[in-house]
Protein backbone atom coordinates (compact mmCIF):
# COMPACT_ATOMS: atom_id res chain seq x y z
CA UNK A 1 0.00 0.00 0.00
CA UNK A 2 1.20 3.45 -0.75
CA UNK A 3 0.01 7.01 -1.23
CA UNK A 4 -2.80 8.07 -1.53
CA UNK A 5 -4.17 5.14 0.53
CA UNK A 6 -1.36 5.56 3.00
CA UNK A 7 -1.24 9.00 4.59
CA UNK A 8 0.93 9.13 7.68
CA UNK A 9 -0.42 12.59 8.46
CA UNK A 10 -3.75 11.05 9.53
CA UNK A 11 -2.41 10.29 12.96
CA UNK A 12 -0.74 13.68 13.35
CA UNK A 13 -3.85 15.83 13.47
CA UNK A 14 -4.18 17.38 16.88
CA UNK A 15 -2.30 16.92 20.10
CA UNK A 16 -4.53 14.09 21.31
CA UNK A 17 -3.71 11.90 18.32
CA UNK A 18 -0.06 12.83 18.61
CA UNK A 19 -0.08 11.87 22.29
CA UNK A 20 -1.85 8.61 21.57
CA UNK A 21 0.76 7.37 19.09
CA UNK A 22 3.83 8.84 20.77
CA UNK A 23 6.63 6.26 21.03
CA UNK A 24 8.91 7.88 23.59
CA UNK A 25 8.10 9.80 26.72
CA UNK A 26 10.47 11.63 29.02
CA UNK A 27 9.87 11.26 32.71
CA UNK A 28 11.39 12.90 35.75
CA UNK A 29 12.49 9.37 36.66
CA UNK A 30 15.01 9.53 33.82
CA UNK A 31 17.21 12.23 35.32
CA UNK A 32 20.30 12.37 37.50
CA UNK A 33 21.47 15.84 38.54
CA UNK A 34 25.21 16.64 38.85
CA UNK A 35 26.35 18.60 41.91
CA UNK A 36 29.72 20.21 42.68
CA UNK A 37 30.95 20.25 46.28
CA UNK A 38 33.36 22.90 47.60
CA UNK A 39 34.70 23.55 51.09
CA UNK A 40 33.53 26.20 53.52
CA UNK A 41 30.03 27.14 54.60
CA UNK A 42 27.34 29.10 52.85
CA UNK A 43 29.36 29.00 49.61
CA UNK A 44 27.40 29.26 46.37
CA UNK A 45 29.75 30.12 43.49
CA UNK A 46 28.13 30.68 40.11
CA UNK A 47 29.86 29.25 37.05
CA UNK A 48 30.12 31.77 34.19
CA UNK A 49 29.95 29.23 31.37
CA UNK A 50 27.06 27.30 32.97
CA UNK A 51 24.25 29.65 34.00
CA UNK A 52 22.15 28.02 36.73
CA UNK A 53 24.99 25.74 37.92
CA UNK A 54 26.83 26.46 41.19
CA UNK A 55 29.68 25.13 43.26
CA UNK A 56 28.09 24.51 46.66
CA UNK A 57 29.43 23.91 50.14
CA UNK A 58 28.11 20.87 52.01
CA UNK A 59 25.42 22.83 53.92
CA UNK A 60 23.98 24.24 50.70
CA UNK A 61 24.34 20.95 48.84
CA UNK A 62 21.91 19.52 51.36
CA UNK A 63 19.40 22.29 50.56
CA UNK A 64 19.88 21.62 46.88
CA UNK A 65 19.39 17.88 47.41
CA UNK A 66 16.08 18.60 49.15
CA UNK A 67 14.94 20.67 46.19
CA UNK A 68 16.01 17.96 43.74
CA UNK A 69 14.06 15.35 45.66
CA UNK A 70 11.00 17.59 45.92
CA UNK A 71 11.00 17.84 42.13
CA UNK A 72 10.86 14.04 41.94
CA UNK A 73 14.32 13.57 40.46
CA UNK A 74 15.65 10.18 41.61
CA UNK A 75 19.27 11.05 42.19
CA UNK A 76 22.36 13.22 42.09
CA UNK A 77 25.99 12.61 41.15
CA UNK A 78 28.66 14.36 43.20
CA UNK A 79 31.94 15.91 42.06
CA UNK A 80 34.45 17.32 44.53
CA UNK A 81 36.14 20.65 43.86
CA UNK A 82 38.99 21.02 46.37
CA UNK A 83 41.06 24.15 46.98
CA UNK A 84 44.17 24.37 44.83
CA UNK A 85 46.22 24.02 48.02
CA UNK A 86 44.67 20.58 48.70
CA UNK A 87 45.79 19.14 45.37
CA UNK A 88 48.90 17.01 45.04
CA UNK A 89 50.58 14.69 42.55
CA UNK A 90 48.65 11.62 43.73
CA UNK A 91 45.21 13.17 44.30
CA UNK A 92 45.12 12.42 48.05
CA UNK A 93 42.08 14.61 48.68
CA UNK A 94 40.11 12.32 46.37
CA UNK A 95 40.31 9.35 48.73
CA UNK A 96 40.36 11.14 52.07
CA UNK A 97 37.47 9.57 54.05
CA UNK A 98 36.76 13.04 55.49
CA UNK A 99 37.08 14.78 52.14
CA UNK A 100 34.47 16.89 50.36
CA UNK A 101 32.58 14.10 48.61
CA UNK A 102 32.33 11.72 51.60
CA UNK A 103 31.15 14.65 53.76
CA UNK A 104 28.53 15.61 51.21
CA UNK A 105 27.39 11.99 50.85
CA UNK A 106 26.91 11.62 54.61
CA UNK A 107 25.06 14.93 54.89
CA UNK A 108 22.71 14.20 51.98
CA UNK A 109 22.04 10.62 53.07
CA UNK A 110 21.07 11.86 56.51
CA UNK A 111 18.87 14.75 55.36
CA UNK A 112 17.31 13.21 52.23
CA UNK A 113 17.49 9.44 52.71
CA UNK A 114 15.51 8.43 49.63
CA UNK A 115 17.51 10.42 47.11
CA UNK A 116 20.07 8.31 45.23
CA UNK A 117 23.58 9.63 45.77
CA UNK A 118 26.16 8.63 43.19
CA UNK A 119 29.81 9.57 43.54
CA UNK A 120 31.95 10.26 40.49
CA UNK A 121 35.30 8.54 40.91
CA UNK A 122 38.34 10.17 39.30
CA UNK A 123 41.61 11.78 40.27
CA UNK A 124 41.65 14.81 37.95
CA UNK A 125 39.86 17.16 40.36
CA UNK A 126 42.40 16.26 43.05
CA UNK A 127 45.73 16.09 41.22
CA UNK A 128 47.88 19.21 40.84
CA UNK A 129 48.57 18.19 37.22
CA UNK A 130 44.86 17.71 36.47
CA UNK A 131 45.15 14.28 34.84
CA UNK A 132 42.77 11.45 35.69
CA UNK A 133 45.57 9.14 36.85
CA UNK A 134 49.12 9.12 38.19
CA UNK A 135 51.96 10.44 36.05
CA UNK A 136 55.13 8.58 35.14
CA UNK A 137 58.47 10.40 35.25
CA UNK A 138 58.12 10.99 31.53
CA UNK A 139 54.78 12.74 32.11
CA UNK A 140 52.54 10.06 30.65
CA UNK A 141 49.55 8.70 32.58
CA UNK A 142 50.16 5.37 34.30
CA UNK A 143 46.80 3.65 34.37
CA UNK A 144 47.85 0.48 36.19
CA UNK A 145 49.50 2.42 39.02
CA UNK A 146 46.33 4.54 39.33
CA UNK A 147 44.00 1.60 39.92
CA UNK A 148 44.63 1.18 43.67
CA UNK A 149 43.99 4.89 44.22
CA UNK A 150 40.78 4.88 42.20
CA UNK A 151 39.69 1.84 44.20
CA UNK A 152 40.53 3.67 47.42
CA UNK A 153 38.40 6.64 46.34
CA UNK A 154 35.49 4.36 45.46
CA UNK A 155 35.83 2.67 48.86
CA UNK A 156 35.81 6.00 50.70
CA UNK A 157 32.61 7.04 48.90
CA UNK A 158 30.90 3.69 49.35
CA UNK A 159 31.78 3.65 53.05
CA UNK A 160 30.33 7.14 53.39
CA UNK A 161 27.06 5.75 52.05
CA UNK A 162 27.09 6.36 48.29
CA UNK A 163 24.35 4.39 46.50
CA UNK A 164 26.73 3.92 43.58
CA UNK A 165 30.23 4.78 42.47
CA UNK A 166 30.82 6.02 38.95
CA UNK A 167 34.42 5.83 37.70
CA UNK A 168 35.04 8.39 34.94
CA UNK A 169 38.81 8.03 34.58
CA UNK A 170 38.96 5.62 31.60
CA UNK A 171 41.95 3.64 32.88
CA UNK A 172 41.93 0.01 31.69
CA UNK A 173 40.93 -2.46 34.37
CA UNK A 174 39.41 0.00 36.82
CA UNK A 175 36.00 -1.62 37.07
CA UNK A 176 37.54 -4.91 38.13
CA UNK A 177 39.88 -3.20 40.59
CA UNK A 178 37.01 -1.25 42.17
CA UNK A 179 34.70 -4.29 42.24
CA UNK A 180 37.32 -6.37 44.03
CA UNK A 181 38.07 -3.61 46.53
CA UNK A 182 34.38 -3.11 47.35
CA UNK A 183 33.72 -6.84 47.66
CA UNK A 184 36.75 -7.35 49.91
CA UNK A 185 35.43 -4.68 52.28
CA UNK A 186 31.93 -6.12 52.52
CA UNK A 187 30.48 -3.59 50.10
CA UNK A 188 29.39 -6.12 47.53
CA UNK A 189 25.97 -4.50 47.22
CA UNK A 190 27.27 -1.14 46.01
CA UNK A 191 26.80 -0.89 42.24
CA UNK A 192 29.38 0.43 39.81
CA UNK A 193 28.19 2.72 37.08
CA UNK A 194 30.92 2.74 34.50
CA UNK A 195 31.65 5.69 32.27
CA UNK A 196 32.43 2.95 29.76
CA UNK A 197 32.39 4.85 26.47
CA UNK A 198 33.79 8.22 27.41
CA UNK A 199 35.14 10.29 24.57
CA UNK A 200 37.95 12.86 24.54
CA UNK A 201 35.46 15.62 23.86
CA UNK A 202 35.60 19.38 23.43
CA UNK A 203 32.09 19.41 24.90
CA UNK A 204 33.62 19.11 28.40
CA UNK A 205 34.94 22.69 28.23
CA UNK A 206 32.68 24.36 30.82
CA UNK A 207 33.07 21.41 33.24
CA UNK A 208 36.79 22.07 33.42
CA UNK A 209 35.87 25.53 34.80
CA UNK A 210 33.33 24.31 37.31
CA UNK A 211 35.43 21.37 38.52
CA UNK A 212 38.75 23.24 38.09
CA UNK A 213 40.17 20.08 36.62
CA UNK A 214 41.75 21.09 33.30
CA UNK A 215 44.98 19.17 32.68
CA UNK A 216 48.01 21.40 33.39
CA UNK A 217 49.64 20.08 30.20
CA UNK A 218 48.61 17.91 27.29
CA UNK A 219 45.12 16.47 26.97
CA UNK A 220 43.15 13.34 27.85
CA UNK A 221 43.41 11.69 24.42
CA UNK A 222 45.76 9.01 25.77
CA UNK A 223 42.96 7.50 27.85
CA UNK A 224 39.61 8.83 26.62
CA UNK A 225 38.15 7.55 23.36
CA UNK A 226 38.60 8.99 19.89
CA UNK A 227 35.32 10.64 18.77
CA UNK A 228 35.74 8.87 15.43
CA UNK A 229 35.28 5.40 16.95
CA UNK A 230 32.06 3.55 17.69
CA UNK A 231 32.99 -0.15 17.30
CA UNK A 232 35.59 0.50 19.96
CA UNK A 233 32.87 1.77 22.29
CA UNK A 234 31.25 -1.67 22.17
CA UNK A 235 34.57 -3.25 23.17
CA UNK A 236 34.94 -0.81 26.07
CA UNK A 237 31.43 -1.57 27.26
CA UNK A 238 31.88 -5.32 26.89
CA UNK A 239 35.06 -5.26 28.98
CA UNK A 240 33.44 -3.22 31.73
CA UNK A 241 30.45 -5.55 31.87
CA UNK A 242 32.88 -8.46 32.16
CA UNK A 243 34.63 -6.72 35.06
CA UNK A 244 31.34 -6.26 36.90
CA UNK A 245 29.81 -2.96 35.82
CA UNK A 246 26.14 -2.77 36.83
CA UNK A 247 25.29 0.06 34.49
CA UNK A 248 27.22 1.52 31.59
CA UNK A 249 27.41 5.09 30.41
CA UNK A 250 28.02 6.90 27.16
CA UNK A 251 29.44 10.41 27.36
CA UNK A 252 28.80 12.96 25.87
CA UNK A 253 25.21 12.15 24.92
CA UNK A 254 23.73 14.32 22.14
CA UNK A 255 26.63 14.07 19.68
CA UNK A 256 26.92 10.30 20.36
CA UNK A 257 23.35 9.08 19.92
CA UNK A 258 24.54 6.36 17.57
CA UNK A 259 26.80 5.01 20.30
CA UNK A 260 23.98 5.04 22.87
CA UNK A 261 21.79 3.18 20.39
CA UNK A 262 24.40 0.55 19.61
CA UNK A 263 25.35 -0.02 23.23
CA UNK A 264 21.74 -0.50 24.26
CA UNK A 265 21.06 -2.79 21.29
CA UNK A 266 24.16 -4.90 21.76
CA UNK A 267 24.04 -5.47 25.53
CA UNK A 268 20.58 -4.54 26.80
CA UNK A 269 22.28 -3.24 29.93
CA UNK A 270 20.91 -0.42 32.05
CA UNK A 271 22.45 2.39 30.03
CA UNK A 272 23.05 5.96 31.10
CA UNK A 273 24.06 8.92 28.97
CA UNK A 274 25.71 12.09 30.18
CA UNK A 275 24.51 15.31 28.56
CA UNK A 276 27.70 17.18 29.35
CA UNK A 277 28.55 20.74 30.26
CA UNK A 278 29.14 21.93 26.70
CA UNK A 279 25.83 20.54 25.48
CA UNK A 280 24.15 22.45 28.32
CA UNK A 281 26.14 25.65 27.75
CA UNK A 282 25.37 25.78 24.03
CA UNK A 283 21.63 25.41 24.56
CA UNK A 284 21.71 27.99 27.37
CA UNK A 285 23.69 30.42 25.21
CA UNK A 286 21.41 29.99 22.23
CA UNK A 287 18.44 30.59 24.47
CA UNK A 288 19.96 33.66 26.11
CA UNK A 289 20.67 35.16 22.73
CA UNK A 290 17.14 34.50 21.62
CA UNK A 291 18.37 32.38 18.71
CA UNK A 292 16.55 29.22 19.77
CA UNK A 293 13.65 28.43 22.08
CA UNK A 294 15.66 27.20 25.07
CA UNK A 295 12.90 25.19 26.68
CA UNK A 296 11.91 23.38 23.52
CA UNK A 297 15.51 22.65 22.54
CA UNK A 298 16.21 21.39 26.05
CA UNK A 299 13.26 19.00 26.01
CA UNK A 300 13.98 17.83 22.46
CA UNK A 301 17.65 17.18 23.26
CA UNK A 302 16.65 15.06 26.27
CA UNK A 303 13.93 13.22 24.36
CA UNK A 304 16.42 12.36 21.61
CA UNK A 305 18.82 10.85 24.15
CA UNK A 306 16.00 8.77 25.60
CA UNK A 307 14.80 7.70 22.13
CA UNK A 308 18.33 6.57 21.26
CA UNK A 309 18.13 4.09 24.13
CA UNK A 310 19.29 5.77 27.33
CA UNK A 311 17.54 4.60 30.49
CA UNK A 312 18.96 7.45 32.54
CA UNK A 313 20.24 10.89 31.57
CA UNK A 314 22.77 12.77 33.65
CA UNK A 315 21.94 16.38 32.88
CA UNK A 316 22.35 19.89 34.23
CA UNK A 317 18.83 20.47 32.90
CA UNK A 318 17.32 17.95 35.33
CA UNK A 319 15.58 20.54 37.50
CA UNK A 320 14.37 22.68 34.60
CA UNK A 321 13.10 19.66 32.70
CA UNK A 322 11.39 18.29 35.81
CA UNK A 323 9.51 21.58 36.15
CA UNK A 324 8.43 21.47 32.52
CA UNK A 325 7.21 17.88 32.89
CA UNK A 326 5.40 18.76 36.10
CA UNK A 327 3.66 21.69 34.40
CA UNK A 328 2.53 19.43 31.56
CA UNK A 329 1.20 16.78 33.89
CA UNK A 330 -0.75 19.47 35.74
CA UNK A 331 -2.31 20.93 32.59
CA UNK A 332 -3.74 17.66 31.29
C1 LIG B 1 36.71 14.01 34.57
C2 LIG B 1 35.33 14.34 34.12
C3 LIG B 1 35.01 15.21 33.08
C4 LIG B 1 33.63 15.27 33.04
C5 LIG B 1 33.14 14.44 34.04
N1 LIG B 1 34.22 13.86 34.69
C6 LIG B 1 35.89 16.01 32.23
C7 LIG B 1 36.93 15.31 31.42
O1 LIG B 1 36.99 14.08 31.38
O2 LIG B 1 37.74 16.01 30.79
C8 LIG B 1 32.85 16.11 32.10
C9 LIG B 1 31.44 16.41 32.50
C10 LIG B 1 30.85 17.55 31.77
O3 LIG B 1 31.45 18.13 30.84
O4 LIG B 1 29.72 17.91 32.11
N2 LIG B 1 36.94 12.70 34.87
ZN1 LIG C 1 39.13 12.65 35.45
CSV table of C-alpha atoms in Angstrom, one decimal, residues 9-216:
chain,number,residue,atom,x,y,z
A,9,UNK,CA,-0.4,12.6,8.5
A,10,UNK,CA,-3.8,11.1,9.5
A,11,UNK,CA,-2.4,10.3,13.0
A,12,UNK,CA,-0.7,13.7,13.3
A,13,UNK,CA,-3.8,15.8,13.5
A,14,UNK,CA,-4.2,17.4,16.9
A,15,UNK,CA,-2.3,16.9,20.1
A,16,UNK,CA,-4.5,14.1,21.3
A,17,UNK,CA,-3.7,11.9,18.3
A,18,UNK,CA,-0.1,12.8,18.6
A,19,UNK,CA,-0.1,11.9,22.3
A,20,UNK,CA,-1.8,8.6,21.6
A,21,UNK,CA,0.8,7.4,19.1
A,22,UNK,CA,3.8,8.8,20.8
A,23,UNK,CA,6.6,6.3,21.0
A,24,UNK,CA,8.9,7.9,23.6
A,25,UNK,CA,8.1,9.8,26.7
A,26,UNK,CA,10.5,11.6,29.0
A,27,UNK,CA,9.9,11.3,32.7
A,28,UNK,CA,11.4,12.9,35.7
A,29,UNK,CA,12.5,9.4,36.7
A,30,UNK,CA,15.0,9.5,33.8
A,31,UNK,CA,17.2,12.2,35.3
A,32,UNK,CA,20.3,12.4,37.5
A,33,UNK,CA,21.5,15.8,38.5
A,34,UNK,CA,25.2,16.6,38.8
A,35,UNK,CA,26.3,18.6,41.9
A,36,UNK,CA,29.7,20.2,42.7
A,37,UNK,CA,30.9,20.3,46.3
A,38,UNK,CA,33.4,22.9,47.6
A,39,UNK,CA,34.7,23.5,51.1
A,40,UNK,CA,33.5,26.2,53.5
A,41,UNK,CA,30.0,27.1,54.6
A,42,UNK,CA,27.3,29.1,52.9
A,43,UNK,CA,29.4,29.0,49.6
A,44,UNK,CA,27.4,29.3,46.4
A,45,UNK,CA,29.8,30.1,43.5
A,46,UNK,CA,28.1,30.7,40.1
A,47,UNK,CA,29.9,29.3,37.0
A,48,UNK,CA,30.1,31.8,34.2
A,49,UNK,CA,29.9,29.2,31.4
A,50,UNK,CA,27.1,27.3,33.0
A,51,UNK,CA,24.3,29.6,34.0
A,52,UNK,CA,22.2,28.0,36.7
A,53,UNK,CA,25.0,25.7,37.9
A,54,UNK,CA,26.8,26.5,41.2
A,55,UNK,CA,29.7,25.1,43.3
A,56,UNK,CA,28.1,24.5,46.7
A,57,UNK,CA,29.4,23.9,50.1
A,58,UNK,CA,28.1,20.9,52.0
A,59,UNK,CA,25.4,22.8,53.9
A,60,UNK,CA,24.0,24.2,50.7
A,61,UNK,CA,24.3,20.9,48.8
A,62,UNK,CA,21.9,19.5,51.4
A,63,UNK,CA,19.4,22.3,50.6
A,64,UNK,CA,19.9,21.6,46.9
A,65,UNK,CA,19.4,17.9,47.4
A,66,UNK,CA,16.1,18.6,49.1
A,67,UNK,CA,14.9,20.7,46.2
A,68,UNK,CA,16.0,18.0,43.7
A,69,UNK,CA,14.1,15.4,45.7
A,70,UNK,CA,11.0,17.6,45.9
A,71,UNK,CA,11.0,17.8,42.1
A,72,UNK,CA,10.9,14.0,41.9
A,73,UNK,CA,14.3,13.6,40.5
A,74,UNK,CA,15.7,10.2,41.6
A,75,UNK,CA,19.3,11.1,42.2
A,76,UNK,CA,22.4,13.2,42.1
A,77,UNK,CA,26.0,12.6,41.1
A,78,UNK,CA,28.7,14.4,43.2
A,79,UNK,CA,31.9,15.9,42.1
A,80,UNK,CA,34.4,17.3,44.5
A,81,UNK,CA,36.1,20.7,43.9
A,82,UNK,CA,39.0,21.0,46.4
A,83,UNK,CA,41.1,24.2,47.0
A,84,UNK,CA,44.2,24.4,44.8
A,85,UNK,CA,46.2,24.0,48.0
A,86,UNK,CA,44.7,20.6,48.7
A,87,UNK,CA,45.8,19.1,45.4
A,88,UNK,CA,48.9,17.0,45.0
A,89,UNK,CA,50.6,14.7,42.5
A,90,UNK,CA,48.7,11.6,43.7
A,91,UNK,CA,45.2,13.2,44.3
A,92,UNK,CA,45.1,12.4,48.1
A,93,UNK,CA,42.1,14.6,48.7
A,94,UNK,CA,40.1,12.3,46.4
A,95,UNK,CA,40.3,9.3,48.7
A,96,UNK,CA,40.4,11.1,52.1
A,97,UNK,CA,37.5,9.6,54.0
A,98,UNK,CA,36.8,13.0,55.5
A,99,UNK,CA,37.1,14.8,52.1
A,100,UNK,CA,34.5,16.9,50.4
A,101,UNK,CA,32.6,14.1,48.6
A,102,UNK,CA,32.3,11.7,51.6
A,103,UNK,CA,31.2,14.6,53.8
A,104,UNK,CA,28.5,15.6,51.2
A,105,UNK,CA,27.4,12.0,50.9
A,106,UNK,CA,26.9,11.6,54.6
A,107,UNK,CA,25.1,14.9,54.9
A,108,UNK,CA,22.7,14.2,52.0
A,109,UNK,CA,22.0,10.6,53.1
A,110,UNK,CA,21.1,11.9,56.5
A,111,UNK,CA,18.9,14.7,55.4
A,112,UNK,CA,17.3,13.2,52.2
A,113,UNK,CA,17.5,9.4,52.7
A,114,UNK,CA,15.5,8.4,49.6
A,115,UNK,CA,17.5,10.4,47.1
A,116,UNK,CA,20.1,8.3,45.2
A,117,UNK,CA,23.6,9.6,45.8
A,118,UNK,CA,26.2,8.6,43.2
A,119,UNK,CA,29.8,9.6,43.5
A,120,UNK,CA,31.9,10.3,40.5
A,121,UNK,CA,35.3,8.5,40.9
A,122,UNK,CA,38.3,10.2,39.3
A,123,UNK,CA,41.6,11.8,40.3
A,124,UNK,CA,41.7,14.8,37.9
A,125,UNK,CA,39.9,17.2,40.4
A,126,UNK,CA,42.4,16.3,43.0
A,127,UNK,CA,45.7,16.1,41.2
A,128,UNK,CA,47.9,19.2,40.8
A,129,UNK,CA,48.6,18.2,37.2
A,130,UNK,CA,44.9,17.7,36.5
A,131,UNK,CA,45.1,14.3,34.8
A,132,UNK,CA,42.8,11.5,35.7
A,133,UNK,CA,45.6,9.1,36.8
A,134,UNK,CA,49.1,9.1,38.2
A,135,UNK,CA,52.0,10.4,36.1
A,136,UNK,CA,55.1,8.6,35.1
A,137,UNK,CA,58.5,10.4,35.3
A,138,UNK,CA,58.1,11.0,31.5
A,139,UNK,CA,54.8,12.7,32.1
A,140,UNK,CA,52.5,10.1,30.6
A,141,UNK,CA,49.6,8.7,32.6
A,142,UNK,CA,50.2,5.4,34.3
A,143,UNK,CA,46.8,3.7,34.4
A,144,UNK,CA,47.9,0.5,36.2
A,145,UNK,CA,49.5,2.4,39.0
A,146,UNK,CA,46.3,4.5,39.3
A,147,UNK,CA,44.0,1.6,39.9
A,148,UNK,CA,44.6,1.2,43.7
A,149,UNK,CA,44.0,4.9,44.2
A,150,UNK,CA,40.8,4.9,42.2
A,151,UNK,CA,39.7,1.8,44.2
A,152,UNK,CA,40.5,3.7,47.4
A,153,UNK,CA,38.4,6.6,46.3
A,154,UNK,CA,35.5,4.4,45.5
A,155,UNK,CA,35.8,2.7,48.9
A,156,UNK,CA,35.8,6.0,50.7
A,157,UNK,CA,32.6,7.0,48.9
A,158,UNK,CA,30.9,3.7,49.4
A,159,UNK,CA,31.8,3.7,53.0
A,160,UNK,CA,30.3,7.1,53.4
A,161,UNK,CA,27.1,5.8,52.0
A,162,UNK,CA,27.1,6.4,48.3
A,163,UNK,CA,24.4,4.4,46.5
A,164,UNK,CA,26.7,3.9,43.6
A,165,UNK,CA,30.2,4.8,42.5
A,166,UNK,CA,30.8,6.0,38.9
A,167,UNK,CA,34.4,5.8,37.7
A,168,UNK,CA,35.0,8.4,34.9
A,169,UNK,CA,38.8,8.0,34.6
A,170,UNK,CA,39.0,5.6,31.6
A,171,UNK,CA,41.9,3.6,32.9
A,172,UNK,CA,41.9,0.0,31.7
A,173,UNK,CA,40.9,-2.5,34.4
A,174,UNK,CA,39.4,0.0,36.8
A,175,UNK,CA,36.0,-1.6,37.1
A,176,UNK,CA,37.5,-4.9,38.1
A,177,UNK,CA,39.9,-3.2,40.6
A,178,UNK,CA,37.0,-1.3,42.2
A,179,UNK,CA,34.7,-4.3,42.2
A,180,UNK,CA,37.3,-6.4,44.0
A,181,UNK,CA,38.1,-3.6,46.5
A,182,UNK,CA,34.4,-3.1,47.3
A,183,UNK,CA,33.7,-6.8,47.7
A,184,UNK,CA,36.7,-7.3,49.9
A,185,UNK,CA,35.4,-4.7,52.3
A,186,UNK,CA,31.9,-6.1,52.5
A,187,UNK,CA,30.5,-3.6,50.1
A,188,UNK,CA,29.4,-6.1,47.5
A,189,UNK,CA,26.0,-4.5,47.2
A,190,UNK,CA,27.3,-1.1,46.0
A,191,UNK,CA,26.8,-0.9,42.2
A,192,UNK,CA,29.4,0.4,39.8
A,193,UNK,CA,28.2,2.7,37.1
A,194,UNK,CA,30.9,2.7,34.5
A,195,UNK,CA,31.6,5.7,32.3
A,196,UNK,CA,32.4,3.0,29.8
A,197,UNK,CA,32.4,4.8,26.5
A,198,UNK,CA,33.8,8.2,27.4
A,199,UNK,CA,35.1,10.3,24.6
A,200,UNK,CA,37.9,12.9,24.5
A,201,UNK,CA,35.5,15.6,23.9
A,202,UNK,CA,35.6,19.4,23.4
A,203,UNK,CA,32.1,19.4,24.9
A,204,UNK,CA,33.6,19.1,28.4
A,205,UNK,CA,34.9,22.7,28.2
A,206,UNK,CA,32.7,24.4,30.8
A,207,UNK,CA,33.1,21.4,33.2
A,208,UNK,CA,36.8,22.1,33.4
A,209,UNK,CA,35.9,25.5,34.8
A,210,UNK,CA,33.3,24.3,37.3
A,211,UNK,CA,35.4,21.4,38.5
A,212,UNK,CA,38.7,23.2,38.1
A,213,UNK,CA,40.2,20.1,36.6
A,214,UNK,CA,41.8,21.1,33.3
A,215,UNK,CA,45.0,19.2,32.7
A,216,UNK,CA,48.0,21.4,33.4
